[in-house]
C-alpha cells in the first residue's frame, strides 16, 4: 500500500473555470511536467474556444451570432451545424424527450449536447499533445482516457444527490465517459420531463462523452424506464437514483460480462 | 440511500470501456460500524502512504469502516462494507450477498467476487466525481473540489 500509493503521486492536476463551471484535468504521473503543462494549455484553450462558440449566455458567441444571421467563420458554422444535427437526431431517437428548442424563447438550444461535444474536443486536443493517460471533468461530466498509473483504472464516484460530498457508487473506467444529469442541473434543459419521473439523478457511462451526456439528460427525463432506453444503445449503461433513494442500475451486467 | 436494486443488462459489447461498481457506500450509516476484519487490521500499520507523500489528508490507517444498508435486490440481499479515509476508498467488500436461487448464484459467481476482490485491492482513490452539473460557486462545496484539493 505505502509503495503503491506513494508511487502514483504526484499526479498533475489543473483546475480552471470554463463554461460557467469548473474543469479539472488530471494527468497521469508518468507524464513529465512540461508535457502536462502543454496538454493543460491545449485543454483549456479548446474548452475556452467552445465556450465562445456555444454559449447561450453571451450575445457575442458564435452560435448567437449565427442565430442572429451575423457572419461567422466556416469552421464555426460547420461545427454548429454538426451539433444542431446531433441534437435533432437525439430528439428523434428519444421521441421528443430531448428537445432542441427552448420553449421559453422558441429558439434553438444546443446546451444539452454542446458541453459534452466540447469535452470530447478537449479530449482530442489533449491527445494531440501526446498525452494519453488523463481525465477531464467539467462540472461533473467526465471522460477518462488510459490509466492514472499502471496498477489502476480511473475511479469515478457517482455523487449522492441527497448528501454533499458523498458518493453512492464508484465506477472503474479505462476509456470512456461518465455523465450525470440531475434535478439540481445547471444549464441543462430538460424541458420534457415526464411526470412519472421522480429521479434524483441519472448517470450514463459509454464511449462518447457528448452522447453519454445527452443520454443522461434523456434518461433523467424518462425516469426509471430510461435505464432500458439507454441500454438499447451498444456500449452505454446507466445508474439512476430514485426519489426514494433506491439505486437502480444495469451496470451489474458489466460486472457479470 | 435506503435500499439498492440492480438489474442485469442485456449482454452488451463493451468496446474499450471497462466499468465495474466497486462499492456502494453509505457513509451516513456510519453508526452501524463493522468490527474490523483481520485483513483490515493487518494492513493498517502500513497504510500511511499519503503521509509519506506529503499529503495532509486522512489516511487509510485512520480510516473508518462503515457498512452500507442490507439492500434487497431481485437476487437477494446485498451489503457492502467499506473503509473510507477522507475521499479515499481504502477498501470495499461484500459482507452479505445472494445465495440460493440459480440466478443468484450466477450473480454471486461473477459480481460478488468482483466486489470482494476489492477487499485485497488497497488504496482505491477517487479520481473524480460525476454528478449533476454545478456552477462555479457550487464547485466549492462539491466532492470534486475535495478530490482536487489533494
Coordinates of C-alpha atoms in Angstrom, one line a residue:
Chain A
X1 CA 0.0 0.0 0.0
X2 CA 2.6 2.5 1.0
X3 CA 4.7 1.9 -2.0
X4 CA 1.8 1.9 -4.5
X5 CA 0.2 5.0 -3.1
X6 CA 3.4 7.0 -2.8
X7 CA 4.4 5.8 -6.3
X8 CA 1.5 7.3 -8.1
X9 CA 1.9 10.8 -6.6
X10 CA 2.2 13.5 -7.6
X11 CA -0.2 13.4 -10.5
X12 CA -0.6 16.6 -12.4
X13 CA -3.9 18.4 -11.6
X14 CA -5.1 21.5 -13.3
X15 CA -8.3 23.2 -12.2
X16 CA -9.7 26.1 -14.2
X17 CA -13.0 27.9 -14.8
X18 CA -14.8 27.3 -18.1
X19 CA -18.4 27.4 -19.4
X20 CA -19.7 28.8 -16.1
X21 CA -18.4 25.9 -14.1
X22 CA -15.1 24.3 -13.0
X23 CA -13.0 22.0 -15.0
X24 CA -10.3 19.6 -13.7
X25 CA -7.7 18.0 -15.9
X26 CA -5.8 15.1 -14.1
X27 CA -2.8 13.7 -15.9
X28 CA -1.0 10.5 -15.0
X29 CA 2.2 10.8 -13.1
X30 CA 4.2 9.2 -15.9
X31 CA 3.9 12.3 -17.9
X32 CA 6.6 14.9 -17.3
X33 CA 5.7 18.4 -16.1
X34 CA 6.4 20.2 -19.4
X35 CA 4.3 17.8 -21.4
X36 CA 1.5 18.1 -18.8
X37 CA 1.6 21.9 -19.0
X38 CA 1.4 21.7 -22.7
X39 CA -1.6 19.4 -22.5
X40 CA -3.3 21.6 -19.9
X41 CA -3.0 24.7 -22.2
X42 CA -4.4 22.7 -25.1
X43 CA -7.3 21.5 -23.0
X44 CA -8.1 24.9 -21.6
X45 CA -7.8 26.6 -25.0
X46 CA -10.1 24.0 -26.6
X47 CA -12.8 24.5 -23.9
X48 CA -12.5 28.3 -24.0
X49 CA -12.9 28.2 -27.8
X50 CA -16.1 26.1 -27.5
X51 CA -17.4 28.3 -24.7
X52 CA -17.1 31.2 -27.1
X53 CA -18.7 29.1 -29.8
X54 CA -21.7 27.6 -28.0
X55 CA -22.5 29.9 -25.1
X56 CA -26.2 31.0 -25.0
X57 CA -25.4 33.5 -22.2
X58 CA -23.2 35.6 -24.5
X59 CA -24.8 37.5 -27.3
X60 CA -21.3 37.7 -29.0
X61 CA -20.8 34.0 -29.1
X62 CA -20.6 32.4 -32.5
X63 CA -23.8 30.4 -32.1
X64 CA -25.7 33.6 -31.0
X65 CA -24.3 35.5 -34.0
X66 CA -25.2 32.6 -36.3
X67 CA -28.8 32.5 -35.0
X68 CA -29.0 36.3 -35.5
X69 CA -27.8 35.9 -39.0
X70 CA -24.5 37.5 -38.5
X71 CA -21.4 36.2 -40.4
X72 CA -19.2 33.6 -38.7
X73 CA -16.3 31.5 -39.8
X74 CA -16.7 28.4 -41.9
X75 CA -15.2 26.1 -39.3
X76 CA -17.6 27.5 -36.7
X77 CA -20.6 27.2 -39.0
X78 CA -19.8 23.5 -39.8
X79 CA -19.3 22.8 -36.1
X80 CA -22.6 24.4 -35.1
X81 CA -24.4 22.6 -37.9
X82 CA -22.9 19.3 -36.7
X83 CA -24.1 20.0 -33.1
X84 CA -27.5 21.1 -34.3
X85 CA -27.9 17.9 -36.4
X86 CA -26.9 15.7 -33.5
X87 CA -29.5 17.5 -31.3
X88 CA -32.2 16.8 -33.9
X89 CA -31.2 13.1 -34.2
X90 CA -31.3 12.8 -30.4
X91 CA -34.8 14.5 -30.4
X92 CA -36.0 11.9 -32.9
X93 CA -34.3 8.9 -31.1
X94 CA -35.8 10.0 -27.8
X95 CA -39.3 10.7 -29.3
X96 CA -39.1 14.3 -28.2
X97 CA -37.8 13.8 -24.7
X98 CA -34.7 15.6 -25.8
X99 CA -35.6 18.9 -27.2
X100 CA -33.6 21.3 -29.3
X101 CA -36.0 24.2 -28.9
X102 CA -36.1 26.3 -25.8
X103 CA -39.9 26.7 -25.1
X104 CA -39.3 30.0 -23.4
X105 CA -37.8 31.6 -26.4
X106 CA -38.7 29.3 -29.2
X107 CA -35.1 29.3 -30.3
X108 CA -32.6 26.6 -30.9
X109 CA -30.9 25.4 -27.8
X110 CA -27.9 23.1 -28.1
X111 CA -26.9 23.2 -24.5
X112 CA -27.9 19.5 -24.0
X113 CA -25.2 18.4 -26.4
X114 CA -22.7 21.2 -26.8
X115 CA -21.0 20.8 -23.5
X116 CA -20.3 17.1 -24.0
X117 CA -19.2 17.9 -27.5
X118 CA -16.8 20.5 -26.1
X119 CA -15.4 18.0 -23.6
X120 CA -14.9 15.5 -26.4
X121 CA -12.9 18.0 -28.4
X122 CA -10.8 18.8 -25.4
X123 CA -10.0 15.1 -25.1
X124 CA -8.8 15.1 -28.6
X125 CA -6.8 18.3 -28.0
X126 CA -5.0 16.7 -25.1
X127 CA -4.3 13.6 -27.1
X128 CA -2.8 15.7 -29.9
X129 CA -0.1 16.8 -27.4
X130 CA 0.9 13.2 -27.0
X131 CA -0.7 12.7 -23.6
X132 CA -3.0 9.6 -23.4
X133 CA -3.5 8.9 -19.7
X134 CA -5.7 11.6 -18.3
X135 CA -9.1 12.5 -17.0
X136 CA -11.2 15.6 -17.8
X137 CA -14.0 16.6 -15.6
X138 CA -16.2 19.6 -16.5
X139 CA -18.8 20.4 -13.9
X140 CA -19.5 16.8 -13.1
X141 CA -19.3 15.2 -16.5
X142 CA -16.1 13.4 -17.1
X143 CA -14.1 11.5 -19.7
X144 CA -11.4 9.0 -18.7
X145 CA -8.5 8.2 -21.1
X146 CA -6.0 5.4 -20.4
X147 CA -5.0 4.9 -16.8
X148 CA -3.8 7.0 -13.9
X149 CA -1.0 4.6 -13.4
X150 CA -0.1 1.0 -14.4
X151 CA -1.8 -0.5 -11.4
X152 CA -5.2 1.2 -11.5
X153 CA -8.1 2.3 -13.7
X154 CA -9.8 5.7 -13.1
X155 CA -12.2 5.6 -10.2
X156 CA -15.1 7.9 -10.6
X157 CA -17.5 8.4 -7.8
X158 CA -21.2 9.0 -8.5
X159 CA -22.3 11.9 -6.4
X160 CA -25.0 11.3 -3.8
X161 CA -27.6 14.0 -4.7
X162 CA -29.0 13.9 -1.2
X163 CA -25.8 14.5 0.7
X164 CA -22.9 16.7 -0.1
X165 CA -19.5 15.2 -0.5
X166 CA -20.8 11.6 -0.6
X167 CA -20.8 9.1 -3.3
X168 CA -23.3 6.2 -3.8
X169 CA -21.1 4.2 -6.1
X170 CA -17.6 4.1 -7.5
X171 CA -17.2 3.3 -11.2
X172 CA -13.9 2.0 -12.6
X173 CA -13.3 3.4 -16.1
X174 CA -10.4 2.9 -18.5
X175 CA -11.5 4.6 -21.7
X176 CA -14.9 6.2 -21.5
X177 CA -17.3 8.8 -20.3
X178 CA -19.3 9.2 -17.1
X179 CA -22.0 11.8 -17.3
X180 CA -24.7 12.7 -14.8
X181 CA -27.9 14.6 -15.1
X182 CA -29.9 15.7 -12.0
X183 CA -32.6 17.8 -10.6
X184 CA -30.0 20.4 -9.5
X185 CA -28.8 20.7 -13.0
X186 CA -27.4 23.9 -14.3
X187 CA -27.6 24.8 -18.0
X188 CA -29.2 21.5 -19.0
X189 CA -32.5 22.0 -20.5
X190 CA -34.8 19.1 -19.5
X191 CA -38.0 20.5 -21.0
X192 CA -40.0 17.4 -21.4
X193 CA -39.5 15.6 -18.2
X194 CA -42.2 13.0 -17.8
X195 CA -44.4 13.4 -14.8
X196 CA -43.7 9.8 -13.8
X197 CA -40.0 10.6 -13.4
X198 CA -39.1 11.2 -9.8
X199 CA -35.4 10.5 -10.2
X200 CA -32.8 12.4 -8.2
X201 CA -30.1 11.8 -10.7
X202 CA -29.2 9.7 -13.8
X203 CA -25.7 8.6 -14.7
X204 CA -24.6 7.2 -18.0
X205 CA -21.3 5.5 -19.0
X206 CA -20.3 4.9 -22.5
X207 CA -17.6 5.5 -25.1
X208 CA -18.6 9.0 -26.2
X209 CA -18.9 11.9 -23.8
X210 CA -21.4 14.0 -25.8
X211 CA -23.7 11.0 -26.3
X212 CA -23.4 9.9 -22.7
X213 CA -24.2 13.5 -21.6
X214 CA -27.3 13.6 -23.8
X215 CA -28.4 10.1 -22.8
X216 CA -28.1 11.2 -19.1
X217 CA -30.4 14.2 -19.8
X218 CA -32.8 11.9 -21.7
X219 CA -32.7 9.1 -19.1
X220 CA -33.3 11.6 -16.3
X221 CA -36.4 13.0 -18.1
X222 CA -37.7 9.5 -18.9
X223 CA -37.5 8.2 -15.3
X224 CA -36.6 4.6 -14.4
X225 CA -37.5 3.4 -17.9
X226 CA -34.6 5.4 -19.1
X227 CA -32.3 2.6 -18.0
X228 CA -33.8 0.3 -20.6
X229 CA -33.8 3.0 -23.2
X230 CA -30.1 3.8 -22.6
X231 CA -29.3 0.1 -22.5
X232 CA -30.5 -0.4 -26.1
X233 CA -27.5 1.6 -27.3
X234 CA -24.4 -0.5 -27.6
X235 CA -21.7 0.3 -25.1
X236 CA -23.9 2.5 -22.9
X237 CA -25.0 1.7 -19.4
X238 CA -26.7 3.7 -16.6
X239 CA -27.3 4.1 -12.9
X240 CA -30.3 6.0 -11.6
X241 CA -31.1 7.2 -8.1
X242 CA -34.8 7.3 -7.5
X243 CA -36.6 9.8 -5.4
X244 CA -36.9 7.2 -2.6
X245 CA -33.2 6.7 -2.6
X246 CA -33.1 3.4 -4.3
X247 CA -30.2 3.0 -6.7
X248 CA -31.1 1.2 -9.9
X249 CA -28.6 0.2 -12.5
X250 CA -27.9 -2.2 -15.3
X251 CA -24.1 -1.9 -14.5
X252 CA -24.2 -5.3 -12.8
X253 CA -24.3 -6.7 -16.3
X254 CA -21.0 -5.1 -16.9
X255 CA -19.6 -6.9 -13.9
X256 CA -21.1 -10.2 -15.0
X257 CA -19.9 -9.7 -18.5
Chain B
X1 CA -29.7 5.6 0.1
X2 CA -32.1 3.4 1.8
X3 CA -32.1 0.4 -0.4
X4 CA -30.4 -0.8 -3.6
X5 CA -31.7 -2.6 -6.6
X6 CA -29.8 -3.5 -9.6
X7 CA -30.7 -5.1 -12.9
X8 CA -28.8 -7.1 -15.4
X9 CA -28.1 -5.6 -18.7
X10 CA -28.5 -7.5 -21.9
X11 CA -25.1 -8.7 -22.9
X12 CA -23.5 -5.6 -24.3
X13 CA -20.4 -5.2 -26.3
X14 CA -18.2 -3.0 -24.1
X15 CA -15.6 -2.0 -26.6
X16 CA -12.8 -0.2 -24.8
X17 CA -14.9 0.6 -21.9
X18 CA -14.5 -1.3 -18.7
X19 CA -16.6 -0.3 -15.8
X20 CA -17.3 -2.0 -12.5
X21 CA -19.1 -0.9 -9.4
X22 CA -16.5 -1.4 -6.8
X23 CA -18.5 -0.3 -3.8
X24 CA -21.9 1.1 -2.9
X25 CA -21.3 3.3 0.1
X26 CA -23.5 4.9 2.6
X27 CA -21.2 6.8 5.0
X28 CA -24.2 8.3 6.6
X29 CA -24.9 4.9 8.1
X30 CA -21.6 5.0 9.9
X31 CA -23.4 4.3 13.2
X32 CA -23.6 0.7 12.1
X33 CA -19.8 0.0 12.4
X34 CA -18.4 -3.3 11.5
X35 CA -15.8 -4.8 13.7
X36 CA -12.5 -4.6 11.8
X37 CA -11.8 -7.7 9.9
X38 CA -8.5 -9.4 10.2
X39 CA -7.2 -8.3 6.9
X40 CA -8.1 -4.7 7.6
X41 CA -6.2 -4.8 10.8
X42 CA -3.3 -6.4 9.2
X43 CA -2.9 -3.7 6.5
X44 CA -3.5 -0.8 8.8
X45 CA 0.1 -0.2 10.1
X46 CA 1.5 0.4 6.6
X47 CA -1.4 2.5 5.3
X48 CA 0.2 5.8 5.8
X49 CA 1.3 6.3 2.3
X50 CA -0.4 9.7 2.0
X51 CA 1.7 11.0 4.8
X52 CA 4.8 9.7 3.1
X53 CA 3.7 11.5 0.0
X54 CA 3.4 14.7 1.9
X55 CA -0.4 15.0 1.7
X56 CA -2.2 16.3 4.7
X57 CA -5.4 14.3 4.1
X58 CA -6.7 11.4 6.3
X59 CA -5.0 8.1 5.6
X60 CA -6.2 4.6 5.5
X61 CA -4.7 3.8 8.9
X62 CA -7.2 6.2 10.4
X63 CA -10.0 5.1 8.1
X64 CA -13.4 4.3 9.4
X65 CA -15.1 1.1 8.4
X66 CA -18.7 1.8 7.5
X67 CA -21.3 -0.6 6.2
X68 CA -24.0 0.1 3.7
X69 CA -27.5 -1.0 4.4
X70 CA -28.6 -4.5 3.7
X71 CA -30.4 -4.0 0.4
X72 CA -32.8 -6.3 -1.2
X73 CA -32.2 -6.9 -4.9
X74 CA -34.1 -9.3 -7.1
X75 CA -31.4 -11.8 -6.5
X76 CA -31.4 -11.4 -2.7
X77 CA -29.8 -9.3 -0.1
X78 CA -26.5 -7.4 -0.7
X79 CA -24.5 -5.5 1.8
X80 CA -21.2 -3.8 1.2
X81 CA -18.7 -2.7 3.8
X82 CA -16.1 -0.1 3.1
X83 CA -13.3 1.7 4.8
X84 CA -13.0 5.4 4.0
X85 CA -10.4 8.0 4.8
X86 CA -11.4 11.4 3.5
X87 CA -12.1 10.8 -0.1
X88 CA -10.1 7.7 -0.3
X89 CA -12.0 4.4 -0.5
X90 CA -9.4 2.2 1.2
X91 CA -11.4 -1.0 0.8
X92 CA -14.8 -2.3 -0.1
X93 CA -16.1 -5.7 0.1
X94 CA -19.4 -7.5 0.1
X95 CA -20.4 -8.8 3.5
X96 CA -23.7 -10.2 2.5
X97 CA -24.5 -11.5 -0.9
X98 CA -27.3 -13.5 -2.6
X99 CA -27.4 -17.3 -2.2
X100 CA -29.9 -19.8 -3.2
X101 CA -31.6 -19.3 -6.5
X102 CA -29.9 -20.2 -9.7
X103 CA -29.9 -16.6 -10.8
X104 CA -28.5 -15.5 -7.5
X105 CA -25.7 -18.0 -7.8
X106 CA -24.9 -16.7 -11.2
X107 CA -24.7 -13.2 -9.8
X108 CA -22.6 -14.3 -6.9
X109 CA -20.2 -16.1 -9.1
X110 CA -19.4 -13.0 -11.1
X111 CA -20.4 -9.9 -9.3
X112 CA -19.7 -10.6 -5.7
X113 CA -16.2 -12.0 -6.2
X114 CA -15.6 -8.8 -8.2
X115 CA -16.7 -6.7 -5.2
X116 CA -14.9 -9.0 -2.8
X117 CA -11.7 -8.8 -4.8
X118 CA -11.6 -5.2 -3.9
X119 CA -11.0 -6.2 -0.3
X120 CA -7.5 -7.1 -1.2
X121 CA -7.0 -4.2 -3.6
X122 CA -5.9 -1.4 -1.4
X123 CA -5.9 2.3 -1.9
X124 CA -8.8 2.9 -4.2
X125 CA -8.7 6.7 -4.7
X126 CA -11.4 8.8 -6.2
X127 CA -10.0 10.4 -9.3
X128 CA -13.1 12.4 -9.9
X129 CA -16.8 12.7 -9.3
X130 CA -19.7 12.6 -11.7
X131 CA -22.8 14.5 -10.6
X132 CA -25.4 17.0 -11.8
X133 CA -23.7 20.0 -13.3
X134 CA -22.7 22.5 -10.7
X135 CA -21.9 26.2 -11.0
X136 CA -18.6 27.7 -10.3
X137 CA -20.0 28.6 -6.9
X138 CA -21.4 25.1 -6.3
X139 CA -18.0 23.6 -7.1
X140 CA -16.6 25.0 -3.8
X141 CA -18.9 22.7 -1.9
X142 CA -18.5 19.7 -4.2
X143 CA -16.8 16.4 -3.6
X144 CA -14.9 17.1 -6.8
X145 CA -13.3 20.2 -5.1
X146 CA -12.3 17.9 -2.2
X147 CA -10.7 15.5 -4.6
X148 CA -8.9 18.3 -6.4
X149 CA -7.6 19.7 -3.2
X150 CA -5.5 16.6 -2.5

